[in-house]
């Protein structure tokens, strides 16, 4: 089961990961985001329910979704068979992490002026990203500000917590992404005992969404074959 990042949705997760996972014969489960302030606890409850039904899970996500998946894996080491973490944004408490600050500013803008005004502020972003945000933010609707605030303030697993997680893990990064620094992804990969780091770029992602999924899945395969 893979989870989207802050303000994103399952459509983007499927675009990034569905075909790379299908080549391994792994079906993708990507449920829509729980609304508003229920974002984090709702997703964690869904992971619990899936594990109760199916047993061991391969979990992961993009950005905040990667944080939540890793948080669940740390809590449930016996029910997690592996981790796919694309674009982790911080370790432990967010502090001044760029992704946390950006989510807080966006939440304030959405709460004060609405989703349309927030989307207008993305005009300098690449066209593909504006299109993704336009779809996903409008789908979140009135709950967008609350979900952004939940993500902005929630701690990710610490390096010490990741070090106790012995499942194979693929960490994906875009080396030119200032919001999700490669330094953080490298810290995750260095802390996890069985992890590899896969790299792509935002330029590549703009042209081919699956580039991030492939980088993360290939990193997972390296971790799986080199215990």
PDB file of C-alpha atoms in Angstrom:
ATOM      1  CA  UNK A   1       0.000   0.000   0.000  1.00  0.00           C
ATOM      2  CA  UNK A   2       1.402   3.361  -1.043  1.00  0.00           C
ATOM      3  CA  UNK A   3       0.352   6.765   0.250  1.00  0.00           C
ATOM      4  CA  UNK A   4       0.489  10.203  -1.425  1.00  0.00           C
ATOM      5  CA  UNK A   5       2.248  13.299  -0.216  1.00  0.00           C
ATOM      6  CA  UNK A   6       0.724  16.361   1.402  1.00  0.00           C
ATOM      7  CA  UNK A   7      -2.072  17.814  -0.717  1.00  0.00           C
ATOM      8  CA  UNK A   8      -1.558  15.094  -3.318  1.00  0.00           C
ATOM      9  CA  UNK A   9      -3.758  12.083  -4.052  1.00  0.00           C
ATOM     10  CA  UNK A  10      -3.835   8.435  -5.053  1.00  0.00           C
ATOM     11  CA  UNK A  11      -3.987   9.368  -8.754  1.00  0.00           C
ATOM     12  CA  UNK A  12      -0.405  10.642  -8.609  1.00  0.00           C
ATOM     13  CA  UNK A  13       0.734   7.613  -6.600  1.00  0.00           C
ATOM     14  CA  UNK A  14      -0.672   5.303  -9.262  1.00  0.00           C
ATOM     15  CA  UNK A  15       0.944   7.281 -12.065  1.00  0.00           C
ATOM     16  CA  UNK A  16       4.338   7.014 -10.348  1.00  0.00           C
ATOM     17  CA  UNK A  17       4.297   3.469  -9.011  1.00  0.00           C
ATOM     18  CA  UNK A  18       1.681   1.280 -10.688  1.00  0.00           C
ATOM     19  CA  UNK A  19       3.663   0.110 -13.715  1.00  0.00           C
ATOM     20  CA  UNK A  20       7.054  -0.211 -11.961  1.00  0.00           C
ATOM     21  CA  UNK A  21       5.398  -2.437  -9.346  1.00  0.00           C
ATOM     22  CA  UNK A  22       3.422  -4.367 -11.960  1.00  0.00           C
ATOM     23  CA  UNK A  23       6.673  -5.438 -13.614  1.00  0.00           C
ATOM     24  CA  UNK A  24       7.462  -7.243 -10.352  1.00  0.00           C
ATOM     25  CA  UNK A  25       3.986  -8.745 -10.129  1.00  0.00           C
ATOM     26  CA  UNK A  26       3.125  -6.573  -7.131  1.00  0.00           C
ATOM     27  CA  UNK A  27      -0.426  -5.147  -7.067  1.00  0.00           C
ATOM     28  CA  UNK A  28      -0.704  -1.547  -5.935  1.00  0.00           C
ATOM     29  CA  UNK A  29      -3.211  -0.497  -3.291  1.00  0.00           C
ATOM     30  CA  UNK A  30      -3.542   3.302  -3.206  1.00  0.00           C
ATOM     31  CA  UNK A  31      -6.643   4.549  -1.376  1.00  0.00           C
ATOM     32  CA  UNK A  32      -7.739   8.193  -1.541  1.00  0.00           C
ATOM     33  CA  UNK A  33      -6.629  10.527   1.255  1.00  0.00           C
ATOM     34  CA  UNK A  34      -8.774  10.645   4.390  1.00  0.00           C
ATOM     35  CA  UNK A  35     -10.320  14.109   4.635  1.00  0.00           C
ATOM     36  CA  UNK A  36      -8.873  17.048   6.530  1.00  0.00           C
ATOM     37  CA  UNK A  37      -7.436  16.500   9.978  1.00  0.00           C
ATOM     38  CA  UNK A  38      -8.034  12.731   9.695  1.00  0.00           C
ATOM     39  CA  UNK A  39      -5.267  12.435   7.096  1.00  0.00           C
ATOM     40  CA  UNK A  40      -2.553  10.786   9.193  1.00  0.00           C
ATOM     41  CA  UNK A  41      -4.551   8.700  11.638  1.00  0.00           C
ATOM     42  CA  UNK A  42      -6.937   7.661   8.890  1.00  0.00           C
ATOM     43  CA  UNK A  43      -4.147   6.307   6.730  1.00  0.00           C
ATOM     44  CA  UNK A  44      -2.506   4.526   9.669  1.00  0.00           C
ATOM     45  CA  UNK A  45      -5.836   2.891  10.499  1.00  0.00           C
ATOM     46  CA  UNK A  46      -6.193   1.775   6.881  1.00  0.00           C
ATOM     47  CA  UNK A  47      -2.750   0.178   7.023  1.00  0.00           C
ATOM     48  CA  UNK A  48      -3.744  -1.630  10.219  1.00  0.00           C
ATOM     49  CA  UNK A  49      -6.912  -2.920   8.579  1.00  0.00           C
ATOM     50  CA  UNK A  50      -5.083  -4.125   5.466  1.00  0.00           C
ATOM     51  CA  UNK A  51      -2.482  -5.917   7.559  1.00  0.00           C
ATOM     52  CA  UNK A  52      -5.252  -7.559   9.589  1.00  0.00           C
ATOM     53  CA  UNK A  53      -6.828  -8.776   6.349  1.00  0.00           C
ATOM     54  CA  UNK A  54      -3.779  -9.702   4.273  1.00  0.00           C
ATOM     55  CA  UNK A  55      -0.879 -10.130   6.679  1.00  0.00           C
ATOM     56  CA  UNK A  56       2.558  -8.730   5.884  1.00  0.00           C
ATOM     57  CA  UNK A  57       2.527  -5.574   3.749  1.00  0.00           C
ATOM     58  CA  UNK A  58       4.951  -3.800   1.445  1.00  0.00           C
ATOM     59  CA  UNK A  59       4.299  -0.170   2.407  1.00  0.00           C
ATOM     60  CA  UNK A  60       5.511   3.167   1.190  1.00  0.00           C
ATOM     61  CA  UNK A  61       4.611   6.499  -0.252  1.00  0.00           C
ATOM     62  CA  UNK A  62       5.722   9.844  -1.547  1.00  0.00           C
ATOM     63  CA  UNK A  63       6.880  12.678   0.734  1.00  0.00           C
ATOM     64  CA  UNK A  64       4.521  12.768   3.744  1.00  0.00           C
ATOM     65  CA  UNK A  65       3.100   9.446   2.576  1.00  0.00           C
ATOM     66  CA  UNK A  66       6.588   7.969   2.923  1.00  0.00           C
ATOM     67  CA  UNK A  67       6.773   9.373   6.452  1.00  0.00           C
ATOM     68  CA  UNK A  68       3.471   7.763   7.428  1.00  0.00           C
ATOM     69  CA  UNK A  69       4.398   4.430   5.887  1.00  0.00           C
ATOM     70  CA  UNK A  70       7.718   4.416   7.723  1.00  0.00           C
ATOM     71  CA  UNK A  71       5.969   5.422  10.963  1.00  0.00           C
ATOM     72  CA  UNK A  72       3.615   2.461  10.567  1.00  0.00           C
ATOM     73  CA  UNK A  73       6.503   0.132   9.736  1.00  0.00           C
ATOM     74  CA  UNK A  74       8.407   1.222  12.848  1.00  0.00           C
ATOM     75  CA  UNK A  75       5.320   0.499  14.959  1.00  0.00           C
ATOM     76  CA  UNK A  76       4.586  -2.804  13.195  1.00  0.00           C
ATOM     77  CA  UNK A  77       7.895  -4.451  12.291  1.00  0.00           C
ATOM     78  CA  UNK A  78       6.348  -7.915  12.273  1.00  0.00           C
ATOM     79  CA  UNK A  79       3.689  -6.903   9.748  1.00  0.00           C
ATOM     80  CA  UNK A  80       5.921  -4.968   7.333  1.00  0.00           C
ATOM     81  CA  UNK A  81       7.798  -6.807   4.602  1.00  0.00           C
ATOM     82  CA  UNK A  82       9.453  -3.805   2.981  1.00  0.00           C
ATOM     83  CA  UNK A  83       9.436  -0.032   2.528  1.00  0.00           C
ATOM     84  CA  UNK A  84       9.302   2.163  -0.576  1.00  0.00           C
ATOM     85  CA  UNK A  85       9.977   5.754   0.500  1.00  0.00           C
ATOM     86  CA  UNK A  86      10.088   8.376  -2.247  1.00  0.00           C
ATOM     87  CA  UNK A  87      11.080  11.959  -1.432  1.00  0.00           C
ATOM     88  CA  UNK A  88      11.232  11.887   2.379  1.00  0.00           C
ATOM     89  CA  UNK A  89      11.266  15.477   3.599  1.00  0.00           C
ATOM     90  CA  UNK A  90      12.681  15.358   7.147  1.00  0.00           C
ATOM     91  CA  UNK A  91      13.789  13.159  10.057  1.00  0.00           C
ATOM     92  CA  UNK A  92      12.158  13.396  13.475  1.00  0.00           C
ATOM     93  CA  UNK A  93      10.452  16.727  14.165  1.00  0.00           C
ATOM     94  CA  UNK A  94      10.044  18.858  11.034  1.00  0.00           C
ATOM     95  CA  UNK A  95      11.628  22.030  12.428  1.00  0.00           C
ATOM     96  CA  UNK A  96      12.468  24.396   9.557  1.00  0.00           C
ATOM     97  CA  UNK A  97      12.236  21.692   6.876  1.00  0.00           C
ATOM     98  CA  UNK A  98      11.308  23.330   3.542  1.00  0.00           C
ATOM     99  CA  UNK A  99       8.372  20.967   2.940  1.00  0.00           C
ATOM    100  CA  UNK A 100       6.906  21.716   6.365  1.00  0.00           C
ATOM    101  CA  UNK A 101       7.236  25.470   5.910  1.00  0.00           C
ATOM    102  CA  UNK A 102       5.706  25.276   2.426  1.00  0.00           C
ATOM    103  CA  UNK A 103       2.754  23.229   3.689  1.00  0.00           C
ATOM    104  CA  UNK A 104       2.130  25.688   6.537  1.00  0.00           C
ATOM    105  CA  UNK A 105       2.218  28.705   4.220  1.00  0.00           C
ATOM    106  CA  UNK A 106      -0.122  26.993   1.763  1.00  0.00           C
ATOM    107  CA  UNK A 107      -2.508  26.012   4.567  1.00  0.00           C
ATOM    108  CA  UNK A 108      -2.660  29.631   5.736  1.00  0.00           C
ATOM    109  CA  UNK A 109      -3.327  30.852   2.199  1.00  0.00           C
ATOM    110  CA  UNK A 110      -6.036  28.250   1.582  1.00  0.00           C
ATOM    111  CA  UNK A 111      -7.713  29.012   4.915  1.00  0.00           C
ATOM    112  CA  UNK A 112      -7.616  32.756   4.313  1.00  0.00           C
ATOM    113  CA  UNK A 113      -8.284  33.055   0.595  1.00  0.00           C
ATOM    114  CA  UNK A 114      -9.402  29.679  -0.743  1.00  0.00           C
ATOM    115  CA  UNK A 115      -7.995  26.965  -2.959  1.00  0.00           C
ATOM    116  CA  UNK A 116      -8.199  29.097  -6.097  1.00  0.00           C
ATOM    117  CA  UNK A 117      -5.964  31.769  -4.609  1.00  0.00           C
ATOM    118  CA  UNK A 118      -3.449  29.161  -3.499  1.00  0.00           C
ATOM    119  CA  UNK A 119      -3.385  27.635  -6.967  1.00  0.00           C
ATOM    120  CA  UNK A 120      -2.762  31.074  -8.446  1.00  0.00           C
ATOM    121  CA  UNK A 121       0.480  31.202  -6.462  1.00  0.00           C
ATOM    122  CA  UNK A 122       1.776  28.116  -8.339  1.00  0.00           C
ATOM    123  CA  UNK A 123       1.976  29.943 -11.670  1.00  0.00           C
ATOM    124  CA  UNK A 124       5.765  29.831 -11.679  1.00  0.00           C
ATOM    125  CA  UNK A 125       5.808  26.052 -11.278  1.00  0.00           C
ATOM    126  CA  UNK A 126       6.184  23.629 -14.208  1.00  0.00           C
ATOM    127  CA  UNK A 127       2.976  22.929 -16.097  1.00  0.00           C
ATOM    128  CA  UNK A 128       2.795  19.274 -15.066  1.00  0.00           C
ATOM    129  CA  UNK A 129       3.055  20.195 -11.385  1.00  0.00           C
ATOM    130  CA  UNK A 130       0.396  22.911 -11.670  1.00  0.00           C
ATOM    131  CA  UNK A 131      -1.937  20.389 -13.291  1.00  0.00           C
ATOM    132  CA  UNK A 132      -1.324  17.846 -10.522  1.00  0.00           C
ATOM    133  CA  UNK A 133      -1.936  20.436  -7.806  1.00  0.00           C
ATOM    134  CA  UNK A 134      -5.052  21.782  -9.523  1.00  0.00           C
ATOM    135  CA  UNK A 135      -6.635  18.329  -9.562  1.00  0.00           C
ATOM    136  CA  UNK A 136      -5.539  17.179  -6.128  1.00  0.00           C
ATOM    137  CA  UNK A 137      -6.118  20.410  -4.199  1.00  0.00           C
ATOM    138  CA  UNK A 138      -9.607  20.795  -5.621  1.00  0.00           C
ATOM    139  CA  UNK A 139     -10.385  17.193  -4.673  1.00  0.00           C
ATOM    140  CA  UNK A 140      -9.294  17.880  -1.073  1.00  0.00           C
ATOM    141  CA  UNK A 141     -11.648  20.867  -1.052  1.00  0.00           C
ATOM    142  CA  UNK A 142     -12.487  22.349   2.333  1.00  0.00           C
ATOM    143  CA  UNK A 143     -10.267  19.826   4.114  1.00  0.00           C
ATOM    144  CA  UNK A 144      -7.074  20.867   2.341  1.00  0.00           C
ATOM    145  CA  UNK A 145      -5.836  23.392   4.927  1.00  0.00           C
ATOM    146  CA  UNK A 146      -6.332  20.976   7.819  1.00  0.00           C
ATOM    147  CA  UNK A 147      -4.581  18.123   6.034  1.00  0.00           C
ATOM    148  CA  UNK A 148      -1.656  20.390   5.152  1.00  0.00           C
ATOM    149  CA  UNK A 149      -1.314  21.432   8.788  1.00  0.00           C
ATOM    150  CA  UNK A 150      -1.405  17.814   9.974  1.00  0.00           C
ATOM    151  CA  UNK A 151       1.453  16.960   7.651  1.00  0.00           C
ATOM    152  CA  UNK A 152       3.463  20.091   8.389  1.00  0.00           C
ATOM    153  CA  UNK A 153       3.560  19.436  12.117  1.00  0.00           C
ATOM    154  CA  UNK A 154       3.891  15.656  12.330  1.00  0.00           C
ATOM    155  CA  UNK A 155       7.225  14.099  13.220  1.00  0.00           C
ATOM    156  CA  UNK A 156       8.754  11.564  10.864  1.00  0.00           C
ATOM    157  CA  UNK A 157      10.606   8.565  12.269  1.00  0.00           C
ATOM    158  CA  UNK A 158      13.955   9.494  13.758  1.00  0.00           C
ATOM    159  CA  UNK A 159      17.201   8.031  12.468  1.00  0.00           C
ATOM    160  CA  UNK A 160      17.329   5.841  15.584  1.00  0.00           C
ATOM    161  CA  UNK A 161      13.833   4.507  14.872  1.00  0.00           C
ATOM    162  CA  UNK A 162      14.727   3.824  11.251  1.00  0.00           C
ATOM    163  CA  UNK A 163      17.863   2.005  12.392  1.00  0.00           C
ATOM    164  CA  UNK A 164      15.682  -0.526  14.204  1.00  0.00           C
ATOM    165  CA  UNK A 165      13.703  -1.331  11.039  1.00  0.00           C
ATOM    166  CA  UNK A 166      15.398  -4.300   9.376  1.00  0.00           C
ATOM    167  CA  UNK A 167      13.167  -4.763   6.312  1.00  0.00           C
ATOM    168  CA  UNK A 168      14.543  -4.016   2.834  1.00  0.00           C
ATOM    169  CA  UNK A 169      13.912  -0.401   1.885  1.00  0.00           C
ATOM    170  CA  UNK A 170      14.157   1.560  -1.333  1.00  0.00           C
ATOM    171  CA  UNK A 171      14.567   5.320  -0.924  1.00  0.00           C
ATOM    172  CA  UNK A 172      13.900   7.542  -3.929  1.00  0.00           C
ATOM    173  CA  UNK A 173      15.085  11.108  -4.404  1.00  0.00           C
ATOM    174  CA  UNK A 174      15.114  13.854  -7.026  1.00  0.00           C
ATOM    175  CA  UNK A 175      18.570  15.379  -6.782  1.00  0.00           C
ATOM    176  CA  UNK A 176      17.343  18.812  -7.899  1.00  0.00           C
ATOM    177  CA  UNK A 177      14.388  19.035  -5.486  1.00  0.00           C
ATOM    178  CA  UNK A 178      14.920  21.719  -2.806  1.00  0.00           C
ATOM    179  CA  UNK A 179      11.674  20.825  -0.992  1.00  0.00           C
ATOM    180  CA  UNK A 180      12.696  17.181  -0.506  1.00  0.00           C
ATOM    181  CA  UNK A 181      16.486  17.412  -0.155  1.00  0.00           C
ATOM    182  CA  UNK A 182      18.588  14.471  -1.292  1.00  0.00           C
ATOM    183  CA  UNK A 183      20.512  14.935   1.960  1.00  0.00           C
ATOM    184  CA  UNK A 184      17.416  13.777   3.853  1.00  0.00           C
ATOM    185  CA  UNK A 185      16.882  10.789   1.561  1.00  0.00           C
ATOM    186  CA  UNK A 186      20.528   9.825   2.026  1.00  0.00           C
ATOM    187  CA  UNK A 187      20.105  10.076   5.806  1.00  0.00           C
ATOM    188  CA  UNK A 188      17.124   7.723   5.624  1.00  0.00           C
ATOM    189  CA  UNK A 189      19.072   5.280   3.460  1.00  0.00           C
ATOM    190  CA  UNK A 190      22.069   5.490   5.794  1.00  0.00           C
ATOM    191  CA  UNK A 191      19.988   4.902   8.915  1.00  0.00           C
ATOM    192  CA  UNK A 192      18.000   1.934   7.632  1.00  0.00           C
ATOM    193  CA  UNK A 193      20.053  -1.282   7.961  1.00  0.00           C
ATOM    194  CA  UNK A 194      18.922  -2.716   4.589  1.00  0.00           C
ATOM    195  CA  UNK A 195      18.383   0.226   2.281  1.00  0.00           C
ATOM    196  CA  UNK A 196      19.551   1.609  -1.041  1.00  0.00           C
ATOM    197  CA  UNK A 197      19.131   5.061  -2.546  1.00  0.00           C
ATOM    198  CA  UNK A 198      17.725   5.588  -6.038  1.00  0.00           C
ATOM    199  CA  UNK A 199      18.105   8.910  -7.815  1.00  0.00           C
ATOM    200  CA  UNK A 200      16.241  10.771 -10.533  1.00  0.00           C
ATOM    201  CA  UNK A 201      15.477  14.472 -11.159  1.00  0.00           C
ATOM    202  CA  UNK A 202      12.444  16.726 -11.184  1.00  0.00           C
ATOM    203  CA  UNK A 203      13.151  17.339 -14.863  1.00  0.00           C
ATOM    204  CA  UNK A 204      12.874  13.610 -15.519  1.00  0.00           C
ATOM    205  CA  UNK A 205       9.774  13.384 -13.330  1.00  0.00           C
ATOM    206  CA  UNK A 206       8.110  16.125 -15.341  1.00  0.00           C
ATOM    207  CA  UNK A 207       8.620  14.176 -18.536  1.00  0.00           C
ATOM    208  CA  UNK A 208       7.966  10.721 -17.077  1.00  0.00           C
ATOM    209  CA  UNK A 209       6.188  10.311 -13.736  1.00  0.00           C
ATOM    210  CA  UNK A 210       7.313   6.696 -13.530  1.00  0.00           C
ATOM    211  CA  UNK A 211      10.952   7.769 -13.306  1.00  0.00           C
ATOM    212  CA  UNK A 212      10.531   8.290  -9.566  1.00  0.00           C
ATOM    213  CA  UNK A 213       8.753   4.982  -9.124  1.00  0.00           C
ATOM    214  CA  UNK A 214      11.455   3.137 -11.055  1.00  0.00           C
ATOM    215  CA  UNK A 215      14.250   4.764  -9.070  1.00  0.00           C
ATOM    216  CA  UNK A 216      12.590   3.809  -5.792  1.00  0.00           C
ATOM    217  CA  UNK A 217      11.683   0.258  -6.837  1.00  0.00           C
ATOM    218  CA  UNK A 218      15.146  -0.399  -8.256  1.00  0.00           C
ATOM    219  CA  UNK A 219      16.662   0.821  -4.982  1.00  0.00           C
ATOM    220  CA  UNK A 220      14.365  -1.601  -3.135  1.00  0.00           C
ATOM    221  CA  UNK A 221      15.541  -4.464  -5.354  1.00  0.00           C
ATOM    222  CA  UNK A 222      19.155  -3.602  -4.592  1.00  0.00           C
ATOM    223  CA  UNK A 223      18.384  -3.609  -0.890  1.00  0.00           C
ATOM    224  CA  UNK A 224      16.507  -6.905  -1.252  1.00  0.00           C
ATOM    225  CA  UNK A 225      19.367  -8.672  -3.027  1.00  0.00           C
ATOM    226  CA  UNK A 226      22.162  -7.261  -0.858  1.00  0.00           C
ATOM    227  CA  UNK A 227      21.160  -7.886   2.771  1.00  0.00           C
TER     228      UNK A 227
END
